[in-house]
mmCIF file of C-alpha atoms and ligand atoms in Angstrom:
data_model
loop_
_atom_site.group_PDB
_atom_site.id
_atom_site.type_symbol
_atom_site.label_atom_id
_atom_site.label_comp_id
_atom_site.label_asym_id
_atom_site.label_seq_id
_atom_site.Cartn_x
_atom_site.Cartn_y
_atom_site.Cartn_z
ATOM 1 C CA UNK A 1 31.075 -6.368 -12.328
ATOM 2 C CA UNK A 2 31.739 -5.008 -8.316
ATOM 3 C CA UNK A 3 30.465 -1.942 -7.247
ATOM 4 C CA UNK A 4 29.354 -0.675 -3.978
ATOM 5 C CA UNK A 5 26.161 -1.036 -2.578
ATOM 6 C CA UNK A 6 24.625 2.389 -1.136
ATOM 7 C CA UNK A 7 21.651 1.882 1.757
ATOM 8 C CA UNK A 8 19.764 4.772 1.833
ATOM 9 C CA UNK A 9 16.537 5.091 4.683
ATOM 10 C CA UNK A 10 13.326 6.465 3.933
ATOM 11 C CA UNK A 11 13.830 10.204 4.247
ATOM 12 C CA UNK A 12 13.587 12.777 1.387
ATOM 13 C CA UNK A 13 16.782 12.338 1.067
ATOM 14 C CA UNK A 14 17.039 8.279 0.938
ATOM 15 C CA UNK A 15 14.138 8.698 -1.448
ATOM 16 C CA UNK A 16 15.611 11.722 -4.249
ATOM 17 C CA UNK A 17 18.178 9.219 -4.908
ATOM 18 C CA UNK A 18 16.914 5.615 -5.018
ATOM 19 C CA UNK A 19 14.323 7.769 -7.929
ATOM 20 C CA UNK A 20 17.631 9.050 -9.855
ATOM 21 C CA UNK A 21 19.767 5.723 -9.506
ATOM 22 C CA UNK A 22 16.159 4.404 -11.011
ATOM 23 C CA UNK A 23 16.273 6.697 -13.232
ATOM 24 C CA UNK A 24 19.946 6.817 -14.453
ATOM 25 C CA UNK A 25 18.739 2.537 -15.379
ATOM 26 C CA UNK A 26 21.157 1.212 -11.771
ATOM 27 C CA UNK A 27 19.297 -1.344 -9.588
ATOM 28 C CA UNK A 28 17.883 -0.308 -6.343
ATOM 29 C CA UNK A 29 16.423 -2.601 -3.857
ATOM 30 C CA UNK A 30 13.126 -1.640 -2.045
ATOM 31 C CA UNK A 31 11.003 -2.579 0.276
ATOM 32 C CA UNK A 32 7.001 -3.889 -0.230
ATOM 33 C CA UNK A 33 4.958 -5.317 2.269
ATOM 34 C CA UNK A 34 5.729 -8.398 0.829
ATOM 35 C CA UNK A 35 9.134 -9.076 0.388
ATOM 36 C CA UNK A 36 11.719 -6.984 -1.052
ATOM 37 C CA UNK A 37 12.162 -5.853 -5.509
ATOM 38 C CA UNK A 38 14.914 -5.483 -7.617
ATOM 39 C CA UNK A 39 14.038 -2.780 -9.021
ATOM 40 C CA UNK A 40 14.559 -1.142 -12.638
ATOM 41 C CA UNK A 41 12.982 1.207 -14.347
ATOM 42 C CA UNK A 42 10.639 -0.658 -16.558
ATOM 43 C CA UNK A 43 11.487 1.346 -19.158
ATOM 44 C CA UNK A 44 15.244 0.928 -19.757
ATOM 45 C CA UNK A 45 15.952 -2.050 -21.937
ATOM 46 C CA UNK A 46 19.083 -1.934 -20.103
ATOM 47 C CA UNK A 47 19.035 -1.888 -16.766
ATOM 48 C CA UNK A 48 16.150 -4.361 -17.039
ATOM 49 C CA UNK A 49 18.413 -6.131 -18.535
ATOM 50 C CA UNK A 50 20.927 -5.728 -15.635
ATOM 51 C CA UNK A 51 18.187 -6.949 -13.658
ATOM 52 C CA UNK A 52 18.547 -10.652 -14.628
ATOM 53 C CA UNK A 53 22.186 -10.527 -14.618
ATOM 54 C CA UNK A 54 22.485 -9.768 -11.127
ATOM 55 C CA UNK A 55 19.974 -12.387 -9.668
ATOM 56 C CA UNK A 56 21.236 -14.637 -12.128
ATOM 57 C CA UNK A 57 17.879 -15.223 -13.399
ATOM 58 C CA UNK A 58 17.107 -17.001 -16.792
ATOM 59 C CA UNK A 59 15.646 -14.831 -18.881
ATOM 60 C CA UNK A 60 12.597 -16.752 -19.832
ATOM 61 C CA UNK A 61 11.216 -15.619 -16.550
ATOM 62 C CA UNK A 62 9.520 -12.601 -17.528
ATOM 63 C CA UNK A 63 8.675 -9.429 -13.837
ATOM 64 C CA UNK A 64 6.176 -7.472 -12.246
ATOM 65 C CA UNK A 65 5.900 -4.268 -13.179
ATOM 66 C CA UNK A 66 5.459 -2.456 -10.207
ATOM 67 C CA UNK A 67 2.799 0.460 -10.857
ATOM 68 C CA UNK A 68 2.843 3.765 -7.199
ATOM 69 C CA UNK A 69 -1.345 4.670 -8.891
ATOM 70 C CA UNK A 70 -3.927 1.813 -9.469
ATOM 71 C CA UNK A 71 -4.655 4.462 -12.394
ATOM 72 C CA UNK A 72 -1.820 3.653 -14.210
ATOM 73 C CA UNK A 73 -2.284 0.028 -15.040
ATOM 74 C CA UNK A 74 -4.011 1.040 -17.948
ATOM 75 C CA UNK A 75 -1.417 2.569 -19.209
ATOM 76 C CA UNK A 76 0.334 -0.915 -20.257
ATOM 77 C CA UNK A 77 -2.908 -3.710 -20.332
ATOM 78 C CA UNK A 78 -6.141 -4.613 -21.257
ATOM 79 C CA UNK A 79 -8.248 -3.176 -19.104
ATOM 80 C CA UNK A 80 -11.497 -5.278 -17.723
ATOM 81 C CA UNK A 81 -14.393 -5.453 -15.272
ATOM 82 C CA UNK A 82 -13.277 -9.011 -13.823
ATOM 83 C CA UNK A 83 -9.782 -6.213 -13.485
ATOM 84 C CA UNK A 84 -11.302 -3.671 -11.752
ATOM 85 C CA UNK A 85 -13.179 -5.561 -9.526
ATOM 86 C CA UNK A 86 -10.051 -7.307 -7.821
ATOM 87 C CA UNK A 87 -7.909 -3.893 -8.036
ATOM 88 C CA UNK A 88 -10.409 -1.628 -6.506
ATOM 89 C CA UNK A 89 -10.841 -4.305 -3.282
ATOM 90 C CA UNK A 90 -7.035 -5.789 -3.240
ATOM 91 C CA UNK A 91 -5.162 -2.399 -4.897
ATOM 92 C CA UNK A 92 -3.027 -1.326 -3.428
ATOM 93 C CA UNK A 93 -2.030 -4.106 -0.929
ATOM 94 C CA UNK A 94 -0.292 -8.180 -2.056
ATOM 95 C CA UNK A 95 -1.352 -9.219 -5.241
ATOM 96 C CA UNK A 96 -0.059 -9.111 -8.750
ATOM 97 C CA UNK A 97 -2.096 -9.416 -11.447
ATOM 98 C CA UNK A 98 -1.797 -10.962 -15.200
ATOM 99 C CA UNK A 99 -2.925 -8.890 -17.913
ATOM 100 C CA UNK A 100 -2.452 -8.588 -22.299
ATOM 101 C CA UNK A 101 -0.415 -6.203 -23.051
ATOM 102 C CA UNK A 102 -2.125 -2.963 -25.316
ATOM 103 C CA UNK A 103 -0.167 -2.731 -28.275
ATOM 104 C CA UNK A 104 1.340 1.240 -27.217
ATOM 105 C CA UNK A 105 2.497 -1.576 -23.794
ATOM 106 C CA UNK A 106 5.671 1.351 -23.332
ATOM 107 C CA UNK A 107 6.874 -1.486 -21.408
ATOM 108 C CA UNK A 108 11.132 -2.742 -22.046
ATOM 109 C CA UNK A 109 10.237 -6.401 -23.686
ATOM 110 C CA UNK A 110 13.063 -7.489 -21.464
ATOM 111 C CA UNK A 111 9.708 -7.380 -18.461
ATOM 112 C CA UNK A 112 7.423 -9.539 -20.383
ATOM 113 C CA UNK A 113 10.458 -12.295 -21.043
ATOM 114 C CA UNK A 114 8.299 -11.580 -24.519
ATOM 115 C CA UNK A 115 5.462 -12.856 -23.612
ATOM 116 C CA UNK A 116 1.987 -10.709 -24.766
ATOM 117 C CA UNK A 117 0.752 -10.108 -21.358
ATOM 118 C CA UNK A 118 2.023 -8.425 -18.323
ATOM 119 C CA UNK A 119 2.457 -8.479 -14.530
ATOM 120 C CA UNK A 120 1.686 -5.507 -12.506
ATOM 121 C CA UNK A 121 1.376 -5.067 -8.522
ATOM 122 C CA UNK A 122 0.192 -1.740 -6.775
ATOM 123 C CA UNK A 123 1.941 -2.261 -3.120
ATOM 124 C CA UNK A 124 1.041 -0.401 -0.800
ATOM 125 C CA UNK A 125 4.135 -0.639 1.736
ATOM 126 C CA UNK A 126 4.275 3.335 2.344
ATOM 127 C CA UNK A 127 7.821 3.021 1.084
ATOM 128 C CA UNK A 128 7.386 1.487 -1.853
ATOM 129 C CA UNK A 129 5.068 3.596 -2.576
ATOM 130 C CA UNK A 130 6.917 6.469 -2.513
ATOM 131 C CA UNK A 131 9.493 6.017 -4.287
ATOM 132 C CA UNK A 132 7.517 5.248 -7.352
ATOM 133 C CA UNK A 133 5.488 8.127 -7.325
ATOM 134 C CA UNK A 134 8.957 9.391 -6.834
ATOM 135 C CA UNK A 135 10.384 7.642 -9.987
ATOM 136 C CA UNK A 136 7.251 8.428 -11.610
ATOM 137 C CA UNK A 137 6.805 5.302 -13.739
ATOM 138 C CA UNK A 138 6.367 1.805 -13.850
ATOM 139 C CA UNK A 139 9.590 -0.463 -12.078
ATOM 140 C CA UNK A 140 10.391 -4.058 -12.647
ATOM 141 C CA UNK A 141 10.728 -5.566 -10.299
ATOM 142 C CA UNK A 142 11.442 -8.782 -8.865
ATOM 143 C CA UNK A 143 12.385 -10.441 -5.535
ATOM 144 C CA UNK A 144 15.469 -9.533 -4.570
ATOM 145 C CA UNK A 145 18.171 -13.022 -4.407
ATOM 146 C CA UNK A 146 19.912 -14.237 -6.390
ATOM 147 C CA UNK A 147 17.706 -15.728 -8.357
ATOM 148 C CA UNK A 148 16.251 -19.743 -6.411
ATOM 149 C CA UNK A 149 17.521 -18.779 -3.404
ATOM 150 C CA UNK A 150 15.373 -17.594 -0.230
ATOM 151 C CA UNK A 151 13.330 -14.061 -1.059
ATOM 152 C CA UNK A 152 14.192 -11.651 1.433
ATOM 153 C CA UNK A 153 12.038 -9.621 4.278
ATOM 154 C CA UNK A 154 15.557 -7.849 5.180
ATOM 155 C CA UNK A 155 17.360 -5.291 4.196
ATOM 156 C CA UNK A 156 19.831 -7.758 5.956
ATOM 157 C CA UNK A 157 19.149 -10.307 3.442
ATOM 158 C CA UNK A 158 18.828 -7.739 0.226
ATOM 159 C CA UNK A 159 22.700 -7.748 0.619
ATOM 160 C CA UNK A 160 23.629 -10.539 1.890
ATOM 161 C CA UNK A 161 22.809 -11.971 -1.192
ATOM 162 C CA UNK A 162 23.621 -8.797 -3.647
ATOM 163 C CA UNK A 163 26.063 -7.262 -1.834
ATOM 164 C CA UNK A 164 28.015 -5.930 -5.129
ATOM 165 C CA UNK A 165 26.001 -5.917 -7.501
ATOM 166 C CA UNK A 166 23.518 -3.651 -7.592
ATOM 167 C CA UNK A 167 23.509 -0.196 -6.791
ATOM 168 C CA UNK A 168 21.421 0.878 -3.713
ATOM 169 C CA UNK A 169 18.973 -0.693 -0.629
ATOM 170 C CA UNK A 170 16.620 1.181 0.299
ATOM 171 C CA UNK A 171 16.696 -0.030 4.488
ATOM 172 C CA UNK A 172 13.137 0.316 6.112
ATOM 173 C CA UNK A 173 13.430 -2.591 8.100
ATOM 174 C CA UNK A 174 11.285 -6.267 7.707
ATOM 175 C CA UNK A 175 8.477 -6.771 5.664
ATOM 176 C CA UNK A 176 5.136 -6.982 7.052
ATOM 177 C CA UNK A 177 3.969 -9.948 4.988
ATOM 178 C CA UNK A 178 6.643 -12.048 4.310
ATOM 179 C CA UNK A 179 4.588 -14.252 1.408
ATOM 180 C CA UNK A 180 5.796 -12.608 -2.435
ATOM 181 C CA UNK A 181 2.516 -11.473 -3.839
ATOM 182 C CA UNK A 182 -0.903 -13.826 -4.583
ATOM 183 C CA UNK A 183 -0.307 -14.063 -8.901
ATOM 184 C CA UNK A 184 -4.062 -13.989 -10.734
ATOM 185 C CA UNK A 185 -3.896 -14.784 -14.249
ATOM 186 C CA UNK A 186 -6.509 -12.435 -15.923
ATOM 187 C CA UNK A 187 -5.358 -12.953 -19.579
ATOM 188 C CA UNK A 188 -7.536 -16.185 -19.724
ATOM 189 C CA UNK A 189 -10.817 -17.650 -20.394
ATOM 190 C CA UNK A 190 -10.920 -17.912 -15.980
ATOM 191 C CA UNK A 191 -9.371 -15.544 -14.235
ATOM 192 C CA UNK A 192 -6.652 -18.303 -12.620
ATOM 193 C CA UNK A 193 -4.786 -18.325 -9.551
ATOM 194 C CA UNK A 194 -1.107 -18.704 -10.818
ATOM 195 C CA UNK A 195 0.897 -18.411 -7.505
ATOM 196 C CA UNK A 196 -0.735 -18.436 -4.683
ATOM 197 C CA UNK A 197 0.966 -15.319 -1.515
ATOM 198 C CA UNK A 198 0.727 -12.821 0.153
ATOM 199 C CA UNK A 199 -2.512 -12.410 -0.742
ATOM 200 C CA UNK A 200 -5.595 -15.757 0.528
ATOM 201 C CA UNK A 201 -7.184 -17.688 -2.406
ATOM 202 C CA UNK A 202 -10.229 -17.805 -0.594
ATOM 203 C CA UNK A 203 -10.193 -13.750 -0.904
ATOM 204 C CA UNK A 204 -9.965 -13.036 -3.688
ATOM 205 C CA UNK A 205 -12.692 -15.029 -4.762
ATOM 206 C CA UNK A 206 -14.977 -14.176 -2.021
ATOM 207 C CA UNK A 207 -15.077 -10.353 -4.380
ATOM 208 C CA UNK A 208 -14.458 -12.481 -7.312
ATOM 209 C CA UNK A 209 -17.900 -14.154 -6.338
ATOM 210 C CA UNK A 210 -16.698 -16.857 -7.379
ATOM 211 C CA UNK A 211 -13.665 -19.947 -7.772
ATOM 212 C CA UNK A 212 -9.963 -19.598 -9.349
ATOM 213 C CA UNK A 213 -9.235 -21.756 -11.310
ATOM 214 C CA UNK A 214 -5.162 -23.827 -11.109
ATOM 215 C CA UNK A 215 -2.829 -23.671 -13.284
ATOM 216 C CA UNK A 216 -1.639 -28.001 -13.813
ATOM 217 C CA UNK A 217 1.592 -28.696 -13.347
ATOM 218 C CA UNK A 218 2.126 -29.279 -17.263
ATOM 219 C CA UNK A 219 1.751 -25.560 -18.176
ATOM 220 C CA UNK A 220 3.997 -23.483 -16.559
ATOM 221 C CA UNK A 221 4.025 -20.348 -16.872
ATOM 222 C CA UNK A 222 5.079 -18.822 -14.097
ATOM 223 C CA UNK A 223 8.522 -20.189 -13.716
ATOM 224 C CA UNK A 224 7.794 -19.322 -9.797
ATOM 225 C CA UNK A 225 5.646 -22.884 -10.028
ATOM 226 C CA UNK A 226 9.193 -24.998 -11.405
ATOM 227 C CA UNK A 227 9.829 -27.183 -8.994
ATOM 228 C CA UNK A 228 12.767 -25.730 -7.201
ATOM 229 C CA UNK A 229 12.649 -22.550 -6.760
ATOM 230 C CA UNK A 230 12.137 -20.833 -3.032
ATOM 231 C CA UNK A 231 15.734 -22.843 -1.647
ATOM 232 C CA UNK A 232 17.473 -23.029 0.788
ATOM 233 C CA UNK A 233 21.070 -24.839 0.131
ATOM 234 C CA UNK A 234 20.000 -27.107 3.337
ATOM 235 C CA UNK A 235 18.840 -29.927 3.202
ATOM 236 C CA UNK A 236 14.816 -29.722 4.527
ATOM 237 C CA UNK A 237 12.445 -32.668 5.245
ATOM 238 C CA UNK A 238 7.956 -31.861 6.075
ATOM 239 C CA UNK A 239 6.192 -32.267 8.266
ATOM 240 C CA UNK A 240 8.607 -33.641 10.709
ATOM 241 C CA UNK A 241 7.568 -33.097 14.794
ATOM 242 C CA UNK A 242 10.487 -34.180 15.399
ATOM 243 C CA UNK A 243 14.588 -33.982 14.448
ATOM 244 C CA UNK A 244 16.360 -36.145 13.158
ATOM 245 C CA UNK A 245 20.017 -36.676 13.310
ATOM 246 C CA UNK A 246 22.039 -32.649 12.919
ATOM 247 C CA UNK A 247 18.714 -31.202 12.323
ATOM 248 C CA UNK A 248 18.130 -28.026 12.508
ATOM 249 C CA UNK A 249 13.408 -27.910 13.573
ATOM 250 C CA UNK A 250 11.242 -25.350 12.112
ATOM 251 C CA UNK A 251 8.303 -24.849 14.601
ATOM 252 C CA UNK A 252 5.331 -24.052 14.155
ATOM 253 C CA UNK A 253 2.063 -23.750 16.376
ATOM 254 C CA UNK A 254 3.078 -26.512 19.322
ATOM 255 C CA UNK A 255 5.873 -28.324 17.680
ATOM 256 C CA UNK A 256 8.665 -25.784 19.221
ATOM 257 C CA UNK A 257 11.958 -26.079 17.118
ATOM 258 C CA UNK A 258 14.902 -24.858 17.279
ATOM 259 C CA UNK A 259 12.458 -20.569 15.375
ATOM 260 C CA UNK A 260 9.248 -21.032 15.902
ATOM 261 C CA UNK A 261 7.305 -19.965 13.099
ATOM 262 C CA UNK A 262 4.611 -18.798 15.721
ATOM 263 C CA UNK A 263 4.171 -20.495 19.019
ATOM 264 C CA UNK A 264 0.289 -19.393 19.030
ATOM 265 C CA UNK A 265 -0.565 -21.398 15.563
ATOM 266 C CA UNK A 266 -0.591 -17.497 13.834
ATOM 267 C CA UNK A 267 -1.044 -18.521 10.426
ATOM 268 C CA UNK A 268 -0.443 -14.429 9.677
ATOM 269 C CA UNK A 269 2.760 -14.020 11.967
ATOM 270 C CA UNK A 270 4.360 -17.339 10.999
ATOM 271 C CA UNK A 271 3.583 -16.142 7.443
ATOM 272 C CA UNK A 272 6.082 -13.238 7.830
ATOM 273 C CA UNK A 273 8.859 -14.911 9.688
ATOM 274 C CA UNK A 274 9.400 -17.614 7.083
ATOM 275 C CA UNK A 275 11.986 -16.290 5.166
ATOM 276 C CA UNK A 276 13.820 -14.990 7.612
ATOM 277 C CA UNK A 277 13.587 -17.809 9.767
ATOM 278 C CA UNK A 278 14.841 -19.856 6.974
ATOM 279 C CA UNK A 279 17.861 -17.847 6.786
ATOM 280 C CA UNK A 280 18.023 -17.782 10.022
ATOM 281 C CA UNK A 281 18.056 -22.083 10.365
ATOM 282 C CA UNK A 282 20.313 -22.188 6.684
ATOM 283 C CA UNK A 283 23.066 -19.917 7.800
ATOM 284 C CA UNK A 284 23.580 -23.104 10.736
ATOM 285 C CA UNK A 285 24.853 -25.448 8.486
ATOM 286 C CA UNK A 286 22.379 -28.453 8.736
ATOM 287 C CA UNK A 287 19.829 -29.778 7.210
ATOM 288 C CA UNK A 288 16.692 -27.888 7.708
ATOM 289 C CA UNK A 289 13.053 -30.513 9.579
ATOM 290 C CA UNK A 290 9.964 -28.214 9.573
ATOM 291 C CA UNK A 291 6.559 -29.086 11.316
ATOM 292 C CA UNK A 292 3.747 -29.123 9.907
ATOM 293 C CA UNK A 293 1.417 -26.046 9.204
ATOM 294 C CA UNK A 294 -2.570 -26.379 9.209
ATOM 295 C CA UNK A 295 -3.308 -25.819 4.209
ATOM 296 C CA UNK A 296 -6.205 -22.835 5.504
ATOM 297 C CA UNK A 297 -6.392 -19.278 4.738
ATOM 298 C CA UNK A 298 -2.059 -17.942 4.378
ATOM 299 C CA UNK A 299 -0.946 -21.374 5.264
ATOM 300 C CA UNK A 300 -2.015 -22.377 1.418
ATOM 301 C CA UNK A 301 1.157 -20.421 0.628
ATOM 302 C CA UNK A 302 3.311 -20.737 3.564
ATOM 303 C CA UNK A 303 2.867 -25.138 2.208
ATOM 304 C CA UNK A 304 2.952 -23.877 -1.564
ATOM 305 C CA UNK A 305 6.932 -22.500 -0.190
ATOM 306 C CA UNK A 306 7.643 -25.183 1.951
ATOM 307 C CA UNK A 307 7.716 -27.687 -1.153
ATOM 308 C CA UNK A 308 9.077 -26.146 -3.431
ATOM 309 C CA UNK A 309 12.362 -25.556 -0.737
ATOM 310 C CA UNK A 310 12.167 -29.727 -0.066
ATOM 311 C CA UNK A 311 11.635 -29.703 -3.606
ATOM 312 C CA UNK A 312 14.803 -32.337 -5.012
ATOM 313 C CA UNK A 313 17.129 -30.352 -6.650
HETATM 314 O O1 TXA B 401 5.675 -9.809 -3.623
HETATM 315 C C1 TXA B 401 5.884 -10.241 -5.101
HETATM 316 O O2 TXA B 401 5.050 -10.165 -5.315
HETATM 317 C C2 TXA B 401 7.359 -9.709 -5.335
HETATM 318 C C3 TXA B 401 7.682 -8.230 -4.728
HETATM 319 C C4 TXA B 401 8.528 -7.563 -4.865
HETATM 320 O O3 TXA B 401 6.751 -7.348 -5.461
HETATM 321 N N1 TXA B 401 7.692 -10.101 -7.259
HETATM 322 C C5 TXA B 401 8.455 -10.982 -7.209
HETATM 323 O O4 TXA B 401 8.585 -10.538 -8.517
HETATM 324 O O5 TXA B 401 7.587 -11.937 -6.432
HETATM 325 P P1 TXA B 401 9.363 -12.395 -9.111
HETATM 326 O O6 TXA B 401 9.981 -11.770 -10.318
HETATM 327 O O7 TXA B 401 9.983 -13.216 -7.885
HETATM 328 O O8 TXA B 401 8.399 -13.375 -9.189
HETATM 329 C C6 TXA B 401 7.273 -12.485 -10.464
HETATM 330 C C7 TXA B 401 7.001 -14.062 -10.565
HETATM 331 C C8 TXA B 401 7.390 -15.118 -11.096
HETATM 332 O O9 TXA B 401 7.497 -16.827 -10.662
HETATM 333 C C9 TXA B 401 7.157 -14.646 -13.109
HETATM 334 O O10 TXA B 401 7.486 -16.233 -13.566
HETATM 335 C C10 TXA B 401 5.798 -14.845 -13.175
HETATM 336 O O11 TXA B 401 5.612 -13.757 -11.820
HETATM 337 N N2 TXA B 401 5.640 -13.861 -14.093
HETATM 338 C C11 TXA B 401 5.885 -12.640 -14.285
HETATM 339 N N3 TXA B 401 4.424 -11.930 -16.189
HETATM 340 C C12 TXA B 401 4.150 -12.513 -16.159
HETATM 341 C C13 TXA B 401 3.452 -12.719 -16.670
HETATM 342 N N4 TXA B 401 2.924 -12.946 -17.813
HETATM 343 N N5 TXA B 401 2.181 -14.039 -16.703
HETATM 344 C C14 TXA B 401 2.443 -15.628 -16.017
HETATM 345 N N6 TXA B 401 3.363 -15.274 -14.745
HETATM 346 C C15 TXA B 401 4.003 -14.657 -14.523
HETATM 347 MG MG1 MG B 402 11.338 -15.119 -6.896
#
């Protein structure tokens, strides 16, 4: 089904229109500090089904429910001391917590893809917060890209992938973090890093005062962990210090490149530019070589996304 996708802005009429669309079961893409999300009313099964359809997303892949206020989490999940520690340290922000569902959780089972847990996030972005407050309830939102493609960090990226398939996009400029949220599983015996992301592992471990477990390749509970995800159309070669043949080069620090993630070697700046630069290089329709990025802090999440972009598919 093709529809005209409205472009809304972060002002009262824009927020009210976006909230009205969500309340009537329509899909609205909106900015968060990590990436743009494709929002639907998380209690409305038809609206959530439309998210899967618009993205072409495999139905086994559950969605994150976004909340305006950390206190709302208790309406949906069994809260815990560890959840309290992490939520009070990092919400609102680029952290998603996976927790056991309450029997009366009220969410569409399509949000959880039938699991007995749900992923919750309270974003910090002012436009996201205004929209969530105006909507009042939980908003399910995966990244606003066709399934398997690069996540969007601008409204233009959203429109390039989903124009005509969603009711509206709320445009409030580029995302500041630029990497998806870090996902921590709190439903098992020990806190587990399910996806590296915009909040560094070191910060989480400092708050918990304990190391995070990591998931083994065998039990993939977050399909964001699938090897080939975040994929540009072009072939990707990692750890390159120069372009070969007709490659374009994504540079970092001293490796200049066609585009550079951060000439000064700043990992925060690099994260914020990663997906935009991949979108731009992918548009050049040539193979992409990528300079080495140090594997610490946000560099771990950057390297995770780059490995998936380079995975055979
Ligand atoms: O930064 C972000 O997290 C963005 C913005 C829009 O909030 N959202 C995002 O959503 O990246 P998405 O759907 O692209 O990725 C969500 C990840 C998926 O890998 C999914 O499998 C995992 O969260 N996930 C969701 N519910 C889960 C659950 N109950 N247990 C384990 N993993 C879960
Ligand atoms: Mg995604």
